[in-house]
CSV table of C-alpha atoms and ligand atoms in Angstrom, one decimal:
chain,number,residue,atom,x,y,z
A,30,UNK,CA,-1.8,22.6,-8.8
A,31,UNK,CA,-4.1,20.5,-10.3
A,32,UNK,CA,-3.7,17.7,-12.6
A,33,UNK,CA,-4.7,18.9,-15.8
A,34,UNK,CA,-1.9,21.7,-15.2
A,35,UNK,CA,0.8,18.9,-16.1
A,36,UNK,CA,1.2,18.6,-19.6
A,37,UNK,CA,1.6,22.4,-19.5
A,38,UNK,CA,4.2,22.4,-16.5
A,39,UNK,CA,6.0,19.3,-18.5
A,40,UNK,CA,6.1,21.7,-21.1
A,41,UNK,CA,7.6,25.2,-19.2
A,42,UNK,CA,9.9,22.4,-17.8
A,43,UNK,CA,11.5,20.7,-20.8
A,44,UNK,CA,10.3,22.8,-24.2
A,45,UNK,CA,8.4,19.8,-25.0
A,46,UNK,CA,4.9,18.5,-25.1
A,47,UNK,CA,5.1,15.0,-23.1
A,48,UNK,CA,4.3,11.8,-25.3
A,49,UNK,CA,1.7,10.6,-22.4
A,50,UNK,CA,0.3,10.8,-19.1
A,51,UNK,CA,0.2,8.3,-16.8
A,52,UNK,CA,-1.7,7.4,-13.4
A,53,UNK,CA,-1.0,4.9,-10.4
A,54,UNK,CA,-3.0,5.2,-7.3
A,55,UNK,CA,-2.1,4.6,-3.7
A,56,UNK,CA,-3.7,1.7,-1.4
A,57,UNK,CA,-5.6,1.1,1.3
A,58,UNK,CA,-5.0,-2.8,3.4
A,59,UNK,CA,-9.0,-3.6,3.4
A,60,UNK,CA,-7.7,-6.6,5.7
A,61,UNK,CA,-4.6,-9.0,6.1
A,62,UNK,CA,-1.8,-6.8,8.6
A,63,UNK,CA,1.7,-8.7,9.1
A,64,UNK,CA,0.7,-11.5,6.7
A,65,UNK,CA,2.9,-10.8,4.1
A,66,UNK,CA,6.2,-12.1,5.9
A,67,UNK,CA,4.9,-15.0,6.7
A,68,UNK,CA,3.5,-16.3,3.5
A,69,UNK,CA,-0.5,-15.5,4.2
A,70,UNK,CA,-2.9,-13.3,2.3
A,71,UNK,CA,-3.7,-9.6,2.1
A,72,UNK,CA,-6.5,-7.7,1.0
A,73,UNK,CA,-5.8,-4.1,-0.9
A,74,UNK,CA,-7.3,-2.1,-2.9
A,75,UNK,CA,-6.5,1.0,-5.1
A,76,UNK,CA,-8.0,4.6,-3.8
A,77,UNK,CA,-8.6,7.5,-5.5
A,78,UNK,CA,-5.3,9.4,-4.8
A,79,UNK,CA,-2.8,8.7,-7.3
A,80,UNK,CA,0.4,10.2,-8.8
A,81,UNK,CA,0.2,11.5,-12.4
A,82,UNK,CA,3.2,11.3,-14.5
A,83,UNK,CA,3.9,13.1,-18.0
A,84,UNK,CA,7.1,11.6,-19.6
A,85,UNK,CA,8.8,12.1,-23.0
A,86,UNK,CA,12.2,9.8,-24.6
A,87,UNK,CA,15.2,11.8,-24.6
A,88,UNK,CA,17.8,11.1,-27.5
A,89,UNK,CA,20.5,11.9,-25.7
A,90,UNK,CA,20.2,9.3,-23.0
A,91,UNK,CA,19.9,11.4,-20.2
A,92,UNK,CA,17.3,11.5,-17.2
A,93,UNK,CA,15.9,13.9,-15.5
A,94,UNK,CA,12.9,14.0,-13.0
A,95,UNK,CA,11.0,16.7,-11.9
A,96,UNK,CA,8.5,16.4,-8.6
A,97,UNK,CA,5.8,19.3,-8.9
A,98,UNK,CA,4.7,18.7,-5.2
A,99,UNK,CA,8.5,18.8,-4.0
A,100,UNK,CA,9.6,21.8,-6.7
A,101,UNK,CA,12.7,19.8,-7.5
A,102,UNK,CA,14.1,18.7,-10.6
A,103,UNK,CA,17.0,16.3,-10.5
A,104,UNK,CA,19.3,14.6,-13.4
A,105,UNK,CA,20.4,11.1,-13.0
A,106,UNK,CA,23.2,10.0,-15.3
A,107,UNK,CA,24.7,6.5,-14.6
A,108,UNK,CA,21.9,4.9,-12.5
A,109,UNK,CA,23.5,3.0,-9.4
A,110,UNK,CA,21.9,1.8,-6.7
A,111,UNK,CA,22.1,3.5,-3.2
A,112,UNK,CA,20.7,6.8,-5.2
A,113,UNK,CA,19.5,9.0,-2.1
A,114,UNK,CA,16.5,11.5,-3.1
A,115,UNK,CA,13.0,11.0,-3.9
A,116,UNK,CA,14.3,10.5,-7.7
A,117,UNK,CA,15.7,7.0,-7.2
A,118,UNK,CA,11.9,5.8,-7.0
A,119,UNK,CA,11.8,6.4,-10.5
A,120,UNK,CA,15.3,5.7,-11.2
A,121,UNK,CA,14.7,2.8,-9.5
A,122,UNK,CA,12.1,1.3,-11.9
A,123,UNK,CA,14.4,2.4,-15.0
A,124,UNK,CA,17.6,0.1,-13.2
A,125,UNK,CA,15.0,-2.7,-12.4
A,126,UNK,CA,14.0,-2.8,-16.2
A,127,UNK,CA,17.1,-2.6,-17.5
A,128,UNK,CA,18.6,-5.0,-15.1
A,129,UNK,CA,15.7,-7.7,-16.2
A,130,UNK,CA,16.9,-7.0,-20.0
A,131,UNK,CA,14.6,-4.0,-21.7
A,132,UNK,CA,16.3,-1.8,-23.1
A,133,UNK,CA,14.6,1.5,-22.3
A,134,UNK,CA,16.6,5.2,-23.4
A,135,UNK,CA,16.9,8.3,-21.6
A,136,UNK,CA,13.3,10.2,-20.7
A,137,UNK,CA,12.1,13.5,-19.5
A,138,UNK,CA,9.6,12.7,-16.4
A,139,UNK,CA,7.4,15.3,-14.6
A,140,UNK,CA,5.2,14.1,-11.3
A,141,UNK,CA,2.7,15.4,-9.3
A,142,UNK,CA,0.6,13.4,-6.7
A,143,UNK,CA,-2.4,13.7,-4.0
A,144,UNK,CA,-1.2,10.3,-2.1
A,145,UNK,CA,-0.4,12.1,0.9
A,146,UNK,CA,3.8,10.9,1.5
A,147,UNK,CA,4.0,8.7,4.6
A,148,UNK,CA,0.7,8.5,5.7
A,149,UNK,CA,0.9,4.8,4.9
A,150,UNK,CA,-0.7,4.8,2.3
A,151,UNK,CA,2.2,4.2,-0.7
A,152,UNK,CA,3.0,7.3,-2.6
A,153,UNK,CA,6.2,5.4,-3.2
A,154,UNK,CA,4.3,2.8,-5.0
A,155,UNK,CA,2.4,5.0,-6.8
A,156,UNK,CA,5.0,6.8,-8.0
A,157,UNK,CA,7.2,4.0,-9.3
A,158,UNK,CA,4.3,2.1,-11.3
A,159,UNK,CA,3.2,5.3,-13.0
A,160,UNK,CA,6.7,5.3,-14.0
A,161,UNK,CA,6.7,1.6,-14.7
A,162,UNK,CA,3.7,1.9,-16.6
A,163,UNK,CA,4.6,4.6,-19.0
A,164,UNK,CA,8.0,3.1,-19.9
A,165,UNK,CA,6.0,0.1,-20.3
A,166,UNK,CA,3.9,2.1,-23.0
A,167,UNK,CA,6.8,4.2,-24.4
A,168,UNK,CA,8.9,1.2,-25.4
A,169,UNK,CA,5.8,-0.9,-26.3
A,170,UNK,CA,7.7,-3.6,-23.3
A,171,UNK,CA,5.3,-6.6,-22.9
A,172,UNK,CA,5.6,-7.8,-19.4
A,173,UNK,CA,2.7,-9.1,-17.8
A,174,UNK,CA,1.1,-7.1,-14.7
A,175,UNK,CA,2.4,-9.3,-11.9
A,176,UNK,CA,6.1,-8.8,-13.4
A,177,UNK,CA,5.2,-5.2,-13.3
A,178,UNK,CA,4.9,-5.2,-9.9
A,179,UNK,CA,8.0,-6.9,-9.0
A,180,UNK,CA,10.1,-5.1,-11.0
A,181,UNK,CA,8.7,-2.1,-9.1
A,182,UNK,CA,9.2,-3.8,-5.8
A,183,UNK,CA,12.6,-4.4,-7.2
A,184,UNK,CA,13.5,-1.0,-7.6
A,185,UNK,CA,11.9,-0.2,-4.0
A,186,UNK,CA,14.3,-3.0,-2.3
A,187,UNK,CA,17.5,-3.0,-4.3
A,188,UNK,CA,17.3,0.4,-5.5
A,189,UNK,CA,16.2,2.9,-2.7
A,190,UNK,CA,16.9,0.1,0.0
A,191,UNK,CA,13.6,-0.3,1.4
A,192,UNK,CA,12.6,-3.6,2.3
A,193,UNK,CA,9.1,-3.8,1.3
A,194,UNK,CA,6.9,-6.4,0.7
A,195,UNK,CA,4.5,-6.9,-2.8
A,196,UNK,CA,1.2,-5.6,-1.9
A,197,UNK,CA,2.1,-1.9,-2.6
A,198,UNK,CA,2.6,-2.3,-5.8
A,199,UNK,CA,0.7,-5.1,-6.8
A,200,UNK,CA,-2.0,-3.1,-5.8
A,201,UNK,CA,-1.3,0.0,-7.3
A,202,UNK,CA,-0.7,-2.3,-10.7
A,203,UNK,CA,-3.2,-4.8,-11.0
A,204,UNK,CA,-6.6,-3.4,-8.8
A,205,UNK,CA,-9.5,-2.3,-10.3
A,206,UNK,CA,-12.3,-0.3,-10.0
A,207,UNK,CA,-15.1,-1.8,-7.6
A,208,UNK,CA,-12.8,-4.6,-6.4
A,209,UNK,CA,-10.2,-5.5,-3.9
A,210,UNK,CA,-7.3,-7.3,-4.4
A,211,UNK,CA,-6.7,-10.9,-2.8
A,212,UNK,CA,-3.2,-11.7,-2.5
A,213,UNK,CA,-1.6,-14.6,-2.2
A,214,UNK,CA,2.0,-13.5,-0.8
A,215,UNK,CA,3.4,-17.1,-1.3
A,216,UNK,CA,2.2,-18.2,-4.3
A,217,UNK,CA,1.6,-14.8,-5.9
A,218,UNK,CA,-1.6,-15.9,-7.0
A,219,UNK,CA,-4.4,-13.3,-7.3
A,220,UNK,CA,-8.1,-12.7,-7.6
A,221,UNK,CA,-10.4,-9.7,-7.8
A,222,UNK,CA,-12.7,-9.4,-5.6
A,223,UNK,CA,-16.1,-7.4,-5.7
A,224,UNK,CA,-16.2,-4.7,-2.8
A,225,UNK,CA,-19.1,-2.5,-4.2
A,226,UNK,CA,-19.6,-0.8,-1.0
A,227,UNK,CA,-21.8,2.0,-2.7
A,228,UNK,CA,-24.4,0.2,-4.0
A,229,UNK,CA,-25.2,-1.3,-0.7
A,230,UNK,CA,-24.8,2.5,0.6
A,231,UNK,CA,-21.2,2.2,2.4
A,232,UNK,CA,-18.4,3.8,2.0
A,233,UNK,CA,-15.1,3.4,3.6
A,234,UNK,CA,-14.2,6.3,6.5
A,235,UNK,CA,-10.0,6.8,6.2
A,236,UNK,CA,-8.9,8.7,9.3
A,237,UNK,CA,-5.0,9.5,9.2
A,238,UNK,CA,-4.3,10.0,12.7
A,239,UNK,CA,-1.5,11.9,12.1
A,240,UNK,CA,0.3,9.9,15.0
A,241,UNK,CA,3.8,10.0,14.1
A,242,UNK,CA,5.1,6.6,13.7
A,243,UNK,CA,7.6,6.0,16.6
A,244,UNK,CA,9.9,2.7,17.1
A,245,UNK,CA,8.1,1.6,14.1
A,246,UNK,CA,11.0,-0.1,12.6
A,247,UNK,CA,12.4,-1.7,15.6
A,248,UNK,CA,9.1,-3.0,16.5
A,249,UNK,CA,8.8,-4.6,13.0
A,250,UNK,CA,11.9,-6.3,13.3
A,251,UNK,CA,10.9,-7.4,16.6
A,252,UNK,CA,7.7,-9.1,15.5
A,253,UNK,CA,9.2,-10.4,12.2
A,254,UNK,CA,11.6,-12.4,14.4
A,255,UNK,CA,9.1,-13.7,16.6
A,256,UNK,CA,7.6,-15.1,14.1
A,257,UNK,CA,10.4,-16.7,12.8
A,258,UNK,CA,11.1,-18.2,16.5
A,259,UNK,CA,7.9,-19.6,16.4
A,260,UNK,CA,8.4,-21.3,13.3
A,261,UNK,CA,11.5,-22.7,14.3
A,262,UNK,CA,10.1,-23.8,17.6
A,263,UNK,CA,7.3,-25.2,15.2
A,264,UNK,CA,9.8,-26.7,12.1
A,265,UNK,CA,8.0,-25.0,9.7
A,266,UNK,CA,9.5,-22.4,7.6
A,267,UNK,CA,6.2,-20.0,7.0
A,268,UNK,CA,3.4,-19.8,9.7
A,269,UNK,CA,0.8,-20.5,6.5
A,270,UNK,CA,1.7,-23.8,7.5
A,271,UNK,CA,0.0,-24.0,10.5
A,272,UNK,CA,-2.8,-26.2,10.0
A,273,UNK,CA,-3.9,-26.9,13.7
A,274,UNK,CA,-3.6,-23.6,15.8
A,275,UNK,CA,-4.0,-25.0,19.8
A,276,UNK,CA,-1.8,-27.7,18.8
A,277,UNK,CA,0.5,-25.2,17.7
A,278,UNK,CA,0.1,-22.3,20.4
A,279,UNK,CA,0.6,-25.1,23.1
A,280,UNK,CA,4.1,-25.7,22.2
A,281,UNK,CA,5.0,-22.0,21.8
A,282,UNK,CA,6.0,-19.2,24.9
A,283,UNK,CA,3.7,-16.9,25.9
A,284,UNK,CA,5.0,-13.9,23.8
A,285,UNK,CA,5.3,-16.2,20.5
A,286,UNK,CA,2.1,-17.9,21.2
A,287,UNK,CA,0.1,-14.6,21.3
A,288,UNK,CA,2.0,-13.3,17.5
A,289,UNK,CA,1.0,-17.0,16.0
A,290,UNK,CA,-2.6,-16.6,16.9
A,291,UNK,CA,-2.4,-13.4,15.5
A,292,UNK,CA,-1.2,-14.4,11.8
A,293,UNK,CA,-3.1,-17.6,11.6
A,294,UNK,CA,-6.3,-15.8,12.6
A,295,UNK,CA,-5.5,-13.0,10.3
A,296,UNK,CA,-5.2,-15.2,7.5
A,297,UNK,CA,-8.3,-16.9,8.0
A,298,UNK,CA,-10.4,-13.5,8.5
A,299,UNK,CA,-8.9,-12.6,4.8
A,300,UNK,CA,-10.5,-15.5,3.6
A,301,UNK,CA,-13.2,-15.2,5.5
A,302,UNK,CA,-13.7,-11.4,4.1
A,303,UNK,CA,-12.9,-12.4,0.2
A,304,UNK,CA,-16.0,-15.4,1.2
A,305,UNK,CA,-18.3,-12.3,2.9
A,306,UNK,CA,-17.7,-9.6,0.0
A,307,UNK,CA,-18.4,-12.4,-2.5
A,308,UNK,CA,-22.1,-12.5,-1.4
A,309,UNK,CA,-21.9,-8.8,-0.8
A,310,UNK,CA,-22.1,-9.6,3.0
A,311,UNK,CA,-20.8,-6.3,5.0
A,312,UNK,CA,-22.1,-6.7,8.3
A,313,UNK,CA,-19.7,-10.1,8.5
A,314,UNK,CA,-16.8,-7.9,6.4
A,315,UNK,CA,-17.7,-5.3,9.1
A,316,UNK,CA,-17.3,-7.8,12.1
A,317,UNK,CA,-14.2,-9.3,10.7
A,318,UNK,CA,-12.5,-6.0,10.4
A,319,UNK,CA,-13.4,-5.4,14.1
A,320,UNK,CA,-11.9,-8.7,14.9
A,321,UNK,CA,-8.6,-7.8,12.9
A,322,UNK,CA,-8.9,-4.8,15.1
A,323,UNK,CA,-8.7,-6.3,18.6
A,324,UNK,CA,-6.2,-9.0,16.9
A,325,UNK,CA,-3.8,-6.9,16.4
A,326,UNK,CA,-4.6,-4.5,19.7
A,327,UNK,CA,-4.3,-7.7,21.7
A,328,UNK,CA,-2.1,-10.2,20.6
A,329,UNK,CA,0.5,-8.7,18.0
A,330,UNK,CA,0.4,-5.2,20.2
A,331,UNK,CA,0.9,-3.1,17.2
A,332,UNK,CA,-1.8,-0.6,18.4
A,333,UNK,CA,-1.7,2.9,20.0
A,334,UNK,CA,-3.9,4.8,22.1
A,335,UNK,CA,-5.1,7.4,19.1
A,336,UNK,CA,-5.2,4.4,17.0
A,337,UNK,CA,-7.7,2.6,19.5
A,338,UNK,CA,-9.4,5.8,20.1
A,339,UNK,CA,-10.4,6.5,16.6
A,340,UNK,CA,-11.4,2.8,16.4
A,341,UNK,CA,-13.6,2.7,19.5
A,342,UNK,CA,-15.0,6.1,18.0
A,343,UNK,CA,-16.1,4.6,14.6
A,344,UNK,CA,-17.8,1.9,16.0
A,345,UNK,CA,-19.4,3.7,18.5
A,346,UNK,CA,-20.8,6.3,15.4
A,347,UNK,CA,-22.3,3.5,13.8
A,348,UNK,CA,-19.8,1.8,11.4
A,349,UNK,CA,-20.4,-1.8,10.7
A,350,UNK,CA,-16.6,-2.6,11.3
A,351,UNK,CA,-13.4,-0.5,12.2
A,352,UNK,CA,-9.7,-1.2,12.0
A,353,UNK,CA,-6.0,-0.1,12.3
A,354,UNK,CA,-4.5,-0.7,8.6
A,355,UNK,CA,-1.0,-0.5,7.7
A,356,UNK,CA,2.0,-2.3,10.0
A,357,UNK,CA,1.1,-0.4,12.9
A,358,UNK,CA,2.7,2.3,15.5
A,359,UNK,CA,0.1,5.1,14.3
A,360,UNK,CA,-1.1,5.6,10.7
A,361,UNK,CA,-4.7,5.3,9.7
A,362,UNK,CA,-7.8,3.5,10.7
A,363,UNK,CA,-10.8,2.8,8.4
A,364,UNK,CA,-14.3,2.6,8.9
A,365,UNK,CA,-17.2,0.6,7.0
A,366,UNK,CA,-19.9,2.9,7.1
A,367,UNK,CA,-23.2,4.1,5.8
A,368,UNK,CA,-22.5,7.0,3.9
A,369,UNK,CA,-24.6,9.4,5.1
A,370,UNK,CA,-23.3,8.7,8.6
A,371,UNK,CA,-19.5,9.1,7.2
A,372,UNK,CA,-19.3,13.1,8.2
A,373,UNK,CA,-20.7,12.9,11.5
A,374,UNK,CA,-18.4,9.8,12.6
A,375,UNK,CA,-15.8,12.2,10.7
A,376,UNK,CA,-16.7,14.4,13.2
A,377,UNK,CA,-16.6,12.5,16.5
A,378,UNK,CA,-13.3,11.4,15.9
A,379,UNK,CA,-12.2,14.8,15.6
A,380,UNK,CA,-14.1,15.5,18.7
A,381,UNK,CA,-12.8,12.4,20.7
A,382,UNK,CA,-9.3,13.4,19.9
A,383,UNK,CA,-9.8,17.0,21.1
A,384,UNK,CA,-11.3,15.9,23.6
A,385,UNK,CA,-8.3,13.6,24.5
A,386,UNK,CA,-5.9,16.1,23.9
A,387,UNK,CA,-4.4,14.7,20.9
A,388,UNK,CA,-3.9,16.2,17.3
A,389,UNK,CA,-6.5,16.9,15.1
A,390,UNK,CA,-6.8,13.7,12.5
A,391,UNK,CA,-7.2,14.1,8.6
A,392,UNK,CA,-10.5,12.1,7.5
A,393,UNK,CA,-11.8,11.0,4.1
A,394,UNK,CA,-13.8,8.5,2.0
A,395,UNK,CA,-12.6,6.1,-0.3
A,396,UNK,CA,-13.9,3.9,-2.8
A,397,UNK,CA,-12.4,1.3,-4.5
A,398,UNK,CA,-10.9,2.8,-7.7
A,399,UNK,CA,-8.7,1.4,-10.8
A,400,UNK,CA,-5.0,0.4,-11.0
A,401,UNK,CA,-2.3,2.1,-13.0
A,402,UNK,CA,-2.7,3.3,-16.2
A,403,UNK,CA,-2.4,5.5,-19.5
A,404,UNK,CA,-5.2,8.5,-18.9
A,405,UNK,CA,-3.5,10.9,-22.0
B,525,ADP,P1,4.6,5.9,1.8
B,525,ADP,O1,4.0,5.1,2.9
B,525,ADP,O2,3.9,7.1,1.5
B,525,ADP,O3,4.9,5.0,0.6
B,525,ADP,P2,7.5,5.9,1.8
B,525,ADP,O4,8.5,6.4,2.8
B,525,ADP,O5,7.5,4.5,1.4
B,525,ADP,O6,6.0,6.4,2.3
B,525,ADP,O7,7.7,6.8,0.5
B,525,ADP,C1,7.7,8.2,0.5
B,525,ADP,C2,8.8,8.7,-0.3
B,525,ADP,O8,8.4,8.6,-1.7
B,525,ADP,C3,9.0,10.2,-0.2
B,525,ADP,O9,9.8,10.5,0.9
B,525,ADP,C4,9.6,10.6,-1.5
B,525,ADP,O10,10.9,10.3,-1.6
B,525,ADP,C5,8.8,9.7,-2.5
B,525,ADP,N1,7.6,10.4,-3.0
B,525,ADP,C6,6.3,10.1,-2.8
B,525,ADP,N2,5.5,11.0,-3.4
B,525,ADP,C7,6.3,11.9,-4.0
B,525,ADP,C8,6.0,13.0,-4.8
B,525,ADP,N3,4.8,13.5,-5.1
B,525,ADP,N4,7.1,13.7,-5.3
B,525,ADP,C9,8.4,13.3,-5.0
B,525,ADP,N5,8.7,12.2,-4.3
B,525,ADP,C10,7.6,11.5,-3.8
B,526,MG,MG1,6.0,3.2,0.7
């Protein structure tokens, strides 16, 4: 399947030729891991991989939505939330809208995507702003980007029950092409900032592990209520409200004081990064990453060992900075690396996890590329 097959497949699906086809992409964390909860910052940016979505009004008022990846086509006639099935995504962002008051009709939608599913790297973002973004076009709705986004997120946490944060689909709404995204998850306040790792000769090495995520939702809840603990213990009601960190850690337990330092660190290395890639300066975004790295190895113990072995291998293979991204338990780890190094690091990852006796990992370069929208 390739994408220029889907105007044709939306027609052998429905009779029709679609009205437009839209694009989202996934994201990739560049830096800022278990800031979102507690009111910090975060770092995205939009890759290459994306869902493509043709779509076409219905007069009848129907919906139906056909995957081409998952060969399954499914009609959704009074939308309610609690919908089971990869569907509700998109149902999801039709309920959000017409929940918030626009008044959207029935539609034909057909999907395909390359964001690999649950590699951590949201093909359930992508998929709900492509739809976002073509009913947004087909109704000619005029909500502003940000809204976009939480509508999406909307449909994500009261729609399909998933209790997700912003960033996904901020990103996959609002980045563009050469730039990450900072993210203010308190404020919602956002800037673009330049990370135009190619013309400095860089690229950034993905490598999907493959580790299936174990305990990963226990462990989350686990962390999410130390930091709350902590910020009881401190009388604060967000840990972006620590101003003086030793003050802080020396009032806290052991196991809370070691989760603070990590978020109030983490925040500061985002700001630190947005500062470095501002001045296009990669060996201190390289060394902050690195830093993230060991942060959350060491103090917020959301690492594993194919996790730290893919790190330890990047770095040894030349890469300016290395780190887990993604809230932990497996996933993938990126490198900052000179291109022309990229395969053989590619390589010695493979080689250190054969070598190790774990799976073999999936590895490819990104570069920063353009939020959702209209591409026919
Ligand atoms: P991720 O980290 O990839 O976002 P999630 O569990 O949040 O993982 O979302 C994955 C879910 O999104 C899939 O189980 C499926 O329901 C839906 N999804 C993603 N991509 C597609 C696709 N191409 N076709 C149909 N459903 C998809
Ligand atoms: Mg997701």
């Amino acid at each position: 399947m390739t994408f220029t097959d889907i105007p044709t497949r939306f027609y052998e699906l429905t009779g029709h030729h679609p009205a437009g086809v839209w694009a989202a992409p996934g994201r990739i964390n560049l830096i800022g891991e278990h800031t979102d909860y507690n009111g910090g910052y975060v770092l995205p940016f939009a890759i290459e991989q994306s869902a493509l979505l043709a779509a076409r009004p219905r007069s009848d008022g129907r919906w139906r939505f056909s995957s081409l990846d998952l060969d399954s086509t499914v009609e959704s006639g009074d939308l309610a939330p609690g919908e089971t099935g990869w569907q509700a995504y998109l149902a999801g962002v039709v309920w959000a809208l017409r929940e918030a008051g626009h008044d959207v009709g029935g539609a034909d939608f057909v999907l395909s995507s390359n964001v690999p599913i649950g590699a951590g790297l949201s093909s359930s973002a992508a998929i709900e702003c492509a739809t976002l973004t073509a009913l947004c076009d087909l109704h000619d709705l005029d909500i502003d980007p940000m809204s976009r986004a939480r509508l999406a997120q909307r449909a994500e946490n009261a729609y399909v029950g998933a209790p997700t944060g912003l960033m996904d689909q901020a990103a996959s709404t609002l980045c563009t092409a050469d730039h990450a995204l900072f993210l203010d998850c308190h404020t919602l306040a956002v800037q673009q900032v330049p990370l135009r790792i190619a013309d400095a000769g860089l690229t950034i090495l993905v490598i999907d592990t493959r580790t299936p995520h174990s305990h990963v939702d226990g462990e989350y809840a686990a962390r999410r209520a130390s930091c709350e603990q902590a910020c009881r213990i401190l009388g604060i009601d967000l840990l972006r409200q620590v101003t003086d960190l030793d003050a802080a850690l020396t009032q806290l337990p052991p196991l809370e004081a070691r989760r603070v330092r990590h978020v109030v660190t983490e925040n500061q290395r985002v700001l630190d990064t947005v500062e470095a890639l501002t001045s296009s300066d990669f060996a201190t975004v390289g060394a902050l990453m690195t830093a993230s790295h060991a942060s959350m190895r060491d103090d917020y113990e959301i690492t594993v060992p194919t996790v730290d072995l893919a790190f330890e291998t990047l770095l040894a293979a030349g890469a300016l900075g290395a780190r887990m991204t993604g809230g932990g338990f497996g996933g993938c780890v990126l490198g900052l690396i000179a291109a022309d190094r990229a395969d053989a690091a590619a390589a010695a990852v493979a080689e250190a996890f054969a070598a190790a006796g774990y799976g073999t990992p999936v590895s490819f370069t990104s570069h920063p590329a353009a939020g959702a929208h209209r591409i026919a």
